[in-house]
mmCIF file of C-alpha atoms (C1' of nucleotides) in Angstrom:
data_model
loop_
_atom_site.group_PDB
_atom_site.id
_atom_site.type_symbol
_atom_site.label_atom_id
_atom_site.label_comp_id
_atom_site.label_asym_id
_atom_site.label_seq_id
_atom_site.Cartn_x
_atom_site.Cartn_y
_atom_site.Cartn_z
ATOM 1 C CA UNK A 623 72.370 -2.292 56.142
ATOM 2 C CA UNK A 624 74.764 -1.550 54.019
ATOM 3 C CA UNK A 625 77.869 0.935 54.105
ATOM 4 C CA UNK A 626 79.346 2.890 51.849
ATOM 5 C CA UNK A 627 83.181 2.647 50.527
ATOM 6 C CA UNK A 628 85.338 4.351 48.819
ATOM 7 C CA UNK A 629 83.472 3.482 45.193
ATOM 8 C CA UNK A 630 80.297 4.807 46.949
ATOM 9 C CA UNK A 631 78.674 1.548 46.839
ATOM 10 C CA UNK A 632 75.349 1.905 48.113
ATOM 11 C CA UNK A 633 72.485 -0.133 48.974
ATOM 12 C CA UNK A 634 70.504 1.074 46.390
ATOM 13 C CA UNK A 635 73.250 -0.208 43.652
ATOM 14 C CA UNK A 636 72.532 -3.280 45.161
ATOM 15 C CA UNK A 637 69.048 -3.532 44.971
ATOM 16 C CA UNK A 638 66.370 -2.406 46.985
ATOM 17 C CA UNK A 639 62.296 -2.573 46.996
ATOM 18 C CA UNK A 640 60.119 -1.353 44.304
ATOM 19 C CA UNK A 641 58.504 0.985 46.608
ATOM 20 C CA UNK A 642 56.802 -1.564 48.068
ATOM 21 C CA UNK A 643 57.041 -0.275 51.411
ATOM 22 C CA UNK A 644 53.309 0.948 52.394
ATOM 23 C CA UNK A 645 53.586 2.392 55.864
ATOM 24 C CA UNK A 646 56.915 3.742 55.017
ATOM 25 C CA UNK A 647 56.073 5.223 51.903
ATOM 26 C CA UNK A 648 53.236 7.127 53.276
ATOM 27 C CA UNK A 649 55.494 8.144 55.833
ATOM 28 C CA UNK A 650 58.952 9.346 54.631
ATOM 29 C CA UNK A 651 61.723 10.996 56.320
ATOM 30 C CA UNK A 652 61.103 14.192 55.608
ATOM 31 C CA UNK A 653 57.595 13.871 56.531
ATOM 32 C CA UNK A 654 58.289 12.758 59.573
ATOM 33 C CA UNK A 655 60.192 16.024 60.191
ATOM 34 C CA UNK A 656 57.322 17.864 58.569
ATOM 35 C CA UNK A 657 55.439 16.405 61.646
ATOM 36 C CA UNK A 658 57.388 17.271 64.182
ATOM 37 C CA UNK A 659 58.259 13.871 65.441
ATOM 38 C CA UNK A 660 62.025 14.806 64.600
ATOM 39 C CA UNK A 661 62.903 15.401 68.125
ATOM 40 C CA UNK A 662 61.452 12.230 69.645
ATOM 41 C CA UNK A 663 62.593 10.318 66.887
ATOM 42 C CA UNK A 664 66.222 11.190 67.477
ATOM 43 C CA UNK A 665 65.744 10.855 71.196
ATOM 44 C CA UNK A 666 64.943 7.217 70.405
ATOM 45 C CA UNK A 667 67.599 7.175 68.113
ATOM 46 C CA UNK A 668 70.404 7.896 70.315
ATOM 47 C CA UNK A 669 68.722 5.810 72.798
ATOM 48 C CA UNK A 670 69.423 3.139 70.755
ATOM 49 C CA UNK A 671 72.270 0.560 72.231
ATOM 50 C CA UNK A 672 73.488 -0.305 69.196
ATOM 51 C CA UNK A 673 74.213 3.525 68.091
ATOM 52 C CA UNK A 674 75.663 4.142 71.822
ATOM 53 C CA UNK A 675 75.098 7.839 71.355
ATOM 54 C CA UNK A 676 74.835 9.974 74.316
ATOM 55 C CA UNK A 677 71.727 12.331 74.068
ATOM 56 C CA UNK A 678 74.649 15.052 74.568
ATOM 57 C CA UNK A 679 75.933 14.379 71.433
ATOM 58 C CA UNK A 680 73.010 15.039 69.812
ATOM 59 C CA UNK A 681 71.860 18.022 71.436
ATOM 60 C CA UNK A 682 73.860 20.988 70.616
ATOM 61 C CA UNK A 683 73.603 24.526 72.345
ATOM 62 C CA UNK A 684 73.052 27.238 69.834
ATOM 63 C CA UNK A 685 76.593 28.561 71.166
ATOM 64 C CA UNK A 686 78.351 25.532 69.222
ATOM 65 C CA UNK A 687 79.325 25.880 66.022
ATOM 66 C CA UNK A 688 79.139 22.842 63.903
ATOM 67 C CA UNK A 689 79.887 24.606 60.510
ATOM 68 C CA UNK A 690 83.085 25.767 61.969
ATOM 69 C CA UNK A 691 83.734 22.080 62.940
ATOM 70 C CA UNK A 692 82.774 20.807 59.557
ATOM 71 C CA UNK A 693 85.130 22.834 57.910
ATOM 72 C CA UNK A 694 88.492 21.671 59.834
ATOM 73 C CA UNK A 695 86.773 18.097 60.604
ATOM 74 C CA UNK A 696 84.897 16.599 57.865
ATOM 75 C CA UNK A 697 83.870 13.518 59.395
ATOM 76 C CA UNK A 698 83.641 14.145 63.243
ATOM 77 C CA UNK A 699 81.139 13.950 66.036
ATOM 78 C CA UNK A 700 77.589 14.264 65.784
ATOM 79 C CA UNK A 701 77.565 17.181 67.727
ATOM 80 C CA UNK A 702 79.598 19.065 65.006
ATOM 81 C CA UNK A 703 77.302 18.350 62.380
ATOM 82 C CA UNK A 704 73.854 16.520 63.549
ATOM 83 C CA UNK A 705 71.884 19.439 65.289
ATOM 84 C CA UNK A 706 68.905 19.130 67.249
ATOM 85 C CA UNK A 707 68.322 22.144 69.129
ATOM 86 C CA UNK A 708 65.989 21.740 71.896
ATOM 87 C CA UNK A 709 66.350 25.195 72.934
ATOM 88 C CA UNK A 710 63.161 26.828 74.906
ATOM 89 C CA UNK A 711 61.264 29.290 72.678
ATOM 90 C CA UNK A 712 63.040 32.461 73.171
ATOM 91 C CA UNK A 713 60.798 35.049 74.660
ATOM 92 C CA UNK A 714 60.806 38.292 72.283
ATOM 93 C CA UNK A 715 63.721 40.588 73.681
ATOM 94 C CA UNK A 716 61.215 43.620 74.524
ATOM 95 C CA UNK A 717 64.039 45.521 75.570
ATOM 96 C CA UNK A 718 65.842 45.141 72.065
ATOM 97 C CA UNK A 719 62.377 45.973 70.722
ATOM 98 C CA UNK A 720 61.860 49.184 72.590
ATOM 99 C CA UNK A 721 65.684 49.968 71.639
ATOM 100 C CA UNK A 722 64.994 49.227 67.906
ATOM 101 C CA UNK A 723 61.839 51.413 68.202
ATOM 102 C CA UNK A 724 63.955 54.305 69.991
ATOM 103 C CA UNK A 725 66.769 53.976 67.288
ATOM 104 C CA UNK A 726 64.393 54.364 64.789
ATOM 105 C CA UNK A 727 62.896 57.465 65.988
ATOM 106 C CA UNK A 728 66.128 58.622 66.419
ATOM 107 C CA UNK A 729 67.234 57.730 62.812
ATOM 108 C CA UNK A 730 63.949 59.107 61.733
ATOM 109 C CA UNK A 731 64.963 62.658 63.264
ATOM 110 C CA UNK A 732 68.368 62.097 61.725
ATOM 111 C CA UNK A 733 67.700 61.836 58.389
ATOM 112 C CA UNK A 734 64.884 64.695 58.259
ATOM 113 C CA UNK A 735 67.903 66.957 59.325
ATOM 114 C CA UNK A 736 70.381 65.683 57.000
ATOM 115 C CA UNK A 737 67.790 66.049 53.858
ATOM 116 C CA UNK A 738 70.345 64.053 51.571
ATOM 117 C CA UNK A 739 68.054 61.564 49.431
ATOM 118 C CA UNK A 740 70.918 59.505 49.203
ATOM 119 C CA UNK A 741 71.382 58.905 52.701
ATOM 120 C CA UNK A 742 68.011 58.618 53.505
ATOM 121 C CA UNK A 743 67.322 56.221 51.204
ATOM 122 C CA UNK A 744 70.152 54.078 52.825
ATOM 123 C CA UNK A 745 68.751 54.716 56.415
ATOM 124 C CA UNK A 746 65.383 53.375 55.482
ATOM 125 C CA UNK A 747 66.956 50.333 54.121
ATOM 126 C CA UNK A 748 68.554 50.010 57.755
ATOM 127 C CA UNK A 749 65.693 50.686 59.502
ATOM 128 C CA UNK A 750 63.951 48.351 57.448
ATOM 129 C CA UNK A 751 66.204 45.432 58.102
ATOM 130 C CA UNK A 752 66.482 46.335 61.808
ATOM 131 C CA UNK A 753 62.489 46.124 62.179
ATOM 132 C CA UNK A 754 62.166 42.852 60.618
ATOM 133 C CA UNK A 755 64.328 40.862 62.887
ATOM 134 C CA UNK A 756 62.760 40.907 66.273
ATOM 135 C CA UNK A 757 65.324 38.787 68.194
ATOM 136 C CA UNK A 758 64.095 35.454 66.067
ATOM 137 C CA UNK A 759 64.011 32.034 67.954
ATOM 138 C CA UNK A 760 66.164 29.166 66.985
ATOM 139 C CA UNK A 761 64.319 26.249 65.573
ATOM 140 C CA UNK A 762 65.343 22.622 65.690
ATOM 141 C CA UNK A 763 67.945 21.869 63.195
ATOM 142 C CA UNK A 764 69.503 18.639 61.757
ATOM 143 C CA UNK A 765 72.254 18.124 59.792
ATOM 144 C CA UNK A 766 72.664 15.179 57.121
ATOM 145 C CA UNK A 767 75.704 14.265 55.399
ATOM 146 C CA UNK A 768 75.307 13.027 51.872
ATOM 147 C CA UNK A 769 77.390 11.242 49.799
ATOM 148 C CA UNK A 770 76.160 12.478 46.159
ATOM 149 C CA UNK A 771 77.108 14.634 43.327
ATOM 150 C CA UNK A 772 73.893 16.456 43.298
ATOM 151 C CA UNK A 773 74.234 19.576 45.196
ATOM 152 C CA UNK A 774 70.279 20.098 45.988
ATOM 153 C CA UNK A 775 68.844 17.209 47.274
ATOM 154 C CA UNK A 776 65.154 16.167 45.630
ATOM 155 C CA UNK A 777 63.256 15.703 49.138
ATOM 156 C CA UNK A 778 60.013 16.804 47.920
ATOM 157 C CA UNK A 779 59.393 19.734 49.175
ATOM 158 C CA UNK A 780 59.673 22.791 47.185
ATOM 159 C CA UNK A 781 62.800 25.391 48.165
ATOM 160 C CA UNK A 782 63.517 28.798 47.223
ATOM 161 C CA UNK A 783 66.886 30.044 47.109
ATOM 162 C CA UNK A 784 67.349 32.973 49.361
ATOM 163 C CA UNK A 785 70.850 33.343 49.578
ATOM 164 C CA UNK A 786 74.751 31.806 48.997
ATOM 165 C CA UNK A 787 77.575 32.444 50.655
ATOM 166 C CA UNK A 788 81.118 31.648 50.126
ATOM 167 C CA UNK A 789 82.558 29.125 53.034
ATOM 168 C CA UNK A 790 85.514 30.247 54.653
ATOM 169 C CA UNK A 791 88.220 27.851 53.868
ATOM 170 C CA UNK A 792 86.083 25.898 51.142
ATOM 171 C CA UNK A 793 86.051 26.216 47.492
ATOM 172 C CA UNK A 794 82.568 25.841 47.697
ATOM 173 C CA UNK A 795 79.617 27.810 48.459
ATOM 174 C CA UNK A 796 76.999 27.625 50.787
ATOM 175 C CA UNK A 797 73.296 27.741 49.613
ATOM 176 C CA UNK A 798 70.291 28.925 51.781
ATOM 177 C CA UNK A 799 67.014 27.537 51.018
ATOM 178 C CA UNK A 800 63.484 28.530 52.241
ATOM 179 C CA UNK A 801 60.478 26.441 51.621
ATOM 180 C CA UNK A 802 58.119 28.012 49.459
ATOM 181 C CA UNK A 803 54.966 26.917 51.068
ATOM 182 C CA UNK A 804 53.189 29.796 52.562
ATOM 183 C CA UNK A 805 53.298 30.118 56.387
ATOM 184 C CA UNK A 806 56.062 27.451 56.348
ATOM 185 C CA UNK A 807 59.284 28.646 57.539
ATOM 186 C CA UNK A 808 61.498 25.599 57.217
ATOM 187 C CA UNK A 809 64.909 26.566 56.045
ATOM 188 C CA UNK A 810 68.016 24.798 54.706
ATOM 189 C CA UNK A 811 71.512 25.072 54.024
ATOM 190 C CA UNK A 812 73.200 23.199 51.596
ATOM 191 C CA UNK A 813 76.879 22.995 51.375
ATOM 192 C CA UNK A 814 79.715 20.577 49.920
ATOM 193 C CA UNK A 815 82.468 19.365 51.863
ATOM 194 C CA UNK A 816 85.446 20.520 51.259
ATOM 195 C CA UNK A 817 87.599 17.460 52.115
ATOM 196 C CA UNK A 818 85.495 15.103 50.046
ATOM 197 C CA UNK A 819 83.185 16.760 47.236
ATOM 198 C CA UNK A 820 81.124 13.942 47.390
ATOM 199 C CA UNK A 821 79.547 14.949 50.581
ATOM 200 C CA UNK A 822 76.788 17.151 50.755
ATOM 201 C CA UNK A 823 76.067 18.393 53.786
ATOM 202 C CA UNK A 824 72.328 19.484 54.080
ATOM 203 C CA UNK A 825 70.903 21.259 57.423
ATOM 204 C CA UNK A 826 67.242 21.502 58.025
ATOM 205 C CA UNK A 827 65.993 23.976 60.141
ATOM 206 C CA UNK A 828 62.143 24.048 61.293
ATOM 207 C CA UNK A 829 59.354 21.622 60.736
ATOM 208 C CA UNK A 830 56.762 21.657 57.895
ATOM 209 C CA UNK A 831 53.380 22.944 58.834
ATOM 210 C CA UNK A 832 52.199 21.029 55.339
ATOM 211 C CA UNK A 833 52.593 17.933 54.027
ATOM 212 C CA UNK A 834 55.076 16.808 51.148
ATOM 213 C CA UNK A 835 53.646 18.795 48.172
ATOM 214 C CA UNK A 836 55.148 16.794 45.356
ATOM 215 C CA UNK A 837 53.562 13.310 44.938
ATOM 216 C CA UNK A 838 55.625 10.670 44.373
ATOM 217 C CA UNK A 839 58.137 10.734 41.608
ATOM 218 C CA UNK A 840 58.067 7.208 41.230
ATOM 219 C CA UNK A 841 58.371 8.558 44.725
ATOM 220 C CA UNK A 842 59.286 12.030 46.346
ATOM 221 C CA UNK A 843 61.613 12.313 48.727
ATOM 222 C CA UNK A 844 58.755 12.645 51.368
ATOM 223 C CA UNK A 845 57.564 9.228 50.027
ATOM 224 C CA UNK A 846 60.752 6.871 49.040
ATOM 225 C CA UNK A 847 60.268 5.263 52.202
ATOM 226 C CA UNK A 848 63.463 6.360 53.580
ATOM 227 C CA UNK A 849 64.608 4.669 56.702
ATOM 228 C CA UNK A 850 67.590 6.229 58.126
ATOM 229 C CA UNK A 851 70.152 4.024 59.489
ATOM 230 C CA UNK A 852 69.452 4.902 63.317
ATOM 231 C CA UNK A 853 66.056 3.271 62.330
ATOM 232 C CA UNK A 854 67.778 0.122 61.910
ATOM 233 C CA UNK A 855 70.111 -0.413 64.425
ATOM 234 C CA UNK A 856 69.845 -4.132 64.539
ATOM 235 C CA UNK A 857 71.631 -4.343 61.329
ATOM 236 C CA UNK A 858 73.690 -1.862 62.624
ATOM 237 C CA UNK A 859 74.634 -3.639 65.390
ATOM 238 C CA UNK A 860 75.224 -6.648 63.048
ATOM 239 C CA UNK A 861 78.255 -5.493 61.174
ATOM 240 C CA UNK A 862 79.704 -3.309 63.917
ATOM 241 C CA UNK A 863 83.163 -4.957 62.813
ATOM 242 C CA UNK A 864 82.454 -3.778 59.258
ATOM 243 C CA UNK A 865 81.657 -0.201 60.553
ATOM 244 C CA UNK A 866 85.195 0.231 61.683
ATOM 245 C CA UNK A 867 86.491 -0.011 58.446
ATOM 246 C CA UNK A 868 83.886 1.831 56.684
ATOM 247 C CA UNK A 869 84.225 5.323 56.991
ATOM 248 C CA UNK A 870 80.442 6.195 56.089
ATOM 249 C CA UNK A 871 77.207 4.364 56.979
ATOM 250 C CA UNK A 872 74.513 5.127 55.088
ATOM 251 C CA UNK A 873 70.959 6.358 56.197
ATOM 252 C CA UNK A 874 69.415 4.015 53.515
ATOM 253 C CA UNK A 875 67.754 0.883 52.205
ATOM 254 C CA UNK A 876 67.792 -1.764 54.354
ATOM 255 C CA UNK A 877 66.213 -5.432 54.693
ATOM 256 C CA UNK A 878 64.332 -3.573 57.660
ATOM 257 C CA UNK A 879 62.989 -0.568 55.645
ATOM 258 C CA UNK A 880 59.459 -2.190 54.367
ATOM 259 C CA UNK A 881 60.958 -0.482 50.767
ATOM 260 C CA UNK A 882 63.795 -2.464 50.727
ATOM 261 C CA UNK A 883 63.249 -5.816 48.420
ATOM 262 C CA UNK A 884 65.769 -8.083 47.665
ATOM 263 C CA UNK A 885 64.369 -8.666 44.339
ATOM 264 C CA UNK A 886 66.553 -5.914 43.242
ATOM 265 C CA UNK A 887 64.033 -3.205 42.258
ATOM 266 C CA UNK A 888 63.961 -0.150 44.347
ATOM 267 C CA UNK A 889 61.853 2.850 44.223
ATOM 268 C CA UNK A 890 64.544 4.556 45.849
ATOM 269 C CA UNK A 891 67.481 2.985 43.456
ATOM 270 C CA UNK A 892 65.538 4.641 40.825
ATOM 271 C CA UNK A 893 65.793 7.926 42.086
ATOM 272 C CA UNK A 894 69.309 7.451 43.476
ATOM 273 C CA UNK A 895 70.983 9.047 40.863
ATOM 274 C CA UNK A 896 69.211 12.192 41.077
ATOM 275 C CA UNK A 897 70.384 13.006 44.759
ATOM 276 C CA UNK A 898 68.104 11.834 47.131
ATOM 277 C CA UNK A 899 68.368 11.793 50.521
ATOM 278 C CA UNK A 900 68.604 7.851 50.357
ATOM 279 C CA UNK A 901 72.132 8.902 49.466
ATOM 280 C CA UNK A 902 72.342 9.954 53.375
ATOM 281 C CA UNK A 903 75.345 9.012 55.177
ATOM 282 C CA UNK A 904 76.389 9.431 58.811
ATOM 283 C CA UNK A 905 79.975 9.684 59.849
ATOM 284 C CA UNK A 906 81.460 6.392 61.738
ATOM 285 C CA UNK A 907 83.748 8.355 63.592
ATOM 286 C CA UNK A 908 80.563 9.963 65.661
ATOM 287 C CA UNK A 909 79.515 6.667 66.982
ATOM 288 C CA UNK A 910 83.366 6.173 68.260
ATOM 289 C CA UNK A 911 83.575 9.537 69.761
ATOM 290 C CA UNK A 912 80.404 8.793 71.172
ATOM 291 C CA UNK A 913 81.646 5.410 73.019
ATOM 292 C CA UNK A 914 84.815 8.078 74.315
ATOM 293 C CA UNK A 915 82.325 9.921 75.982
ATOM 294 C CA UNK A 916 80.107 7.392 77.766
ATOM 295 C "C1'" DC B 1029 54.317 37.992 33.549
ATOM 296 C "C1'" DG B 1030 55.395 35.002 37.747
ATOM 297 C "C1'" DA B 1031 58.559 32.114 40.209
ATOM 298 C "C1'" DG B 1032 62.872 31.174 40.726
ATOM 299 C "C1'" DT B 1033 67.975 32.948 41.119
ATOM 300 C "C1'" DT B 1034 72.085 35.545 41.719
ATOM 301 C "C1'" DT B 1035 74.578 38.528 44.222
ATOM 302 C "C1'" DG B 1036 75.912 42.605 46.528
ATOM 303 C "C1'" DA B 1037 74.671 44.771 51.148
ATOM 304 C "C1'" DC B 1038 73.302 45.054 55.312
ATOM 305 C "C1'" DC B 1039 72.627 43.006 60.172
ATOM 306 C "C1'" DG B 1040 73.964 40.897 64.495
ATOM 307 C "C1'" DG B 1041 76.630 37.901 67.180
ATOM 308 C "C1'" DC B 1042 81.028 36.659 68.802
ATOM 309 C "C1'" DG B 1043 85.647 36.305 69.923
ATOM 310 C "C1'" DC B 1044 89.637 39.102 70.817
ATOM 311 C "C1'" DG C 437 85.326 48.647 70.845
ATOM 312 C "C1'" DC C 438 86.380 46.643 66.410
ATOM 313 C "C1'" DG C 439 86.817 43.117 63.081
ATOM 314 C "C1'" DC C 440 85.310 38.718 61.234
ATOM 315 C "C1'" DC C 441 81.729 35.863 59.778
ATOM 316 C "C1'" DG C 442 77.257 33.423 59.359
ATOM 317 C "C1'" DG C 443 72.956 34.718 57.659
ATOM 318 C "C1'" DT C 444 69.092 37.203 55.632
ATOM 319 C "C1'" DC C 445 67.186 40.780 52.913
ATOM 320 C "C1'" DA C 446 65.969 42.493 48.339
ATOM 321 C "C1'" DA C 447 67.154 44.261 43.611
ATOM 322 C "C1'" DA C 448 68.384 43.134 39.347
ATOM 323 C "C1'" DC C 449 68.268 38.952 36.482
ATOM 324 C "C1'" DT C 450 66.872 34.892 34.385
ATOM 325 C "C1'" DC C 451 63.543 31.159 32.632
ATOM 326 C "C1'" DG C 452 59.883 29.044 31.017
#
DNA sequence: CGAGTTTGACCGGCGC
DNA sequence: GCGCCGGTCAAACTCG
């Protein structure tokens, strides 16, 4: 386990495996997410003694606003940017649906009376919008802090950008991506931290319903054998003193990661410069604050 | 020409 | 009720 410093030294830079991990190569981190094990994954993560994170810190209510917190406190608690929404599936709001229908009827009635084409178009557009949104339920979300210059992490999946918004109090916009695979509704948000421009915050929402479509580019993200830091807690524990002095903890390669190889070559290191998720970092402060809560 | 991006408009939720 | 803001849509545009 290694930790970043202000010079952005990474495990990859100091050498890693040559993609030698067989087990982890075939089951990358994103695939873990895609396979839908992420919740258990995080649950096991938060139960690790070395991390001393209490479940409430990782489980957010939908009411919480991690993004807002991020803007003012870039390296704060897990609850502020690692989301694990375990809300029960929201049943479609029948009342809202019916009210929409009524609204649609009203709008239709109004538009026929108005007779103004332009207004009709506008009304139709509005109606179209409303019909498409039958009280969507929240998908589980996970946010990752990534220290990289690359805005868009190559995680092996194919994403289509569907929106971009200016972030309040930040010069950097937030981009919205959707998985291009048909039937896969996974989304992700990508934004750059205002306070540290080398920090990228990626938030995944939902589960992939398909395998990683991109074959390893040397290794695709789904196959790079990424072992998030919370899976290498023993190393983490050994270096707790060091962590206090280091602002970030890389969810990167480690000797416990089968991909890691001390011979200096690493499949992950070969792709590091392309902004892959081995650049993921987790804020150390989150653990400290977790300790306070225990 | 199809796939992906950009961008302004729109909607819904939430706080005041 | 109103305004703000995050998220989404979809037409126009770009690119390969």
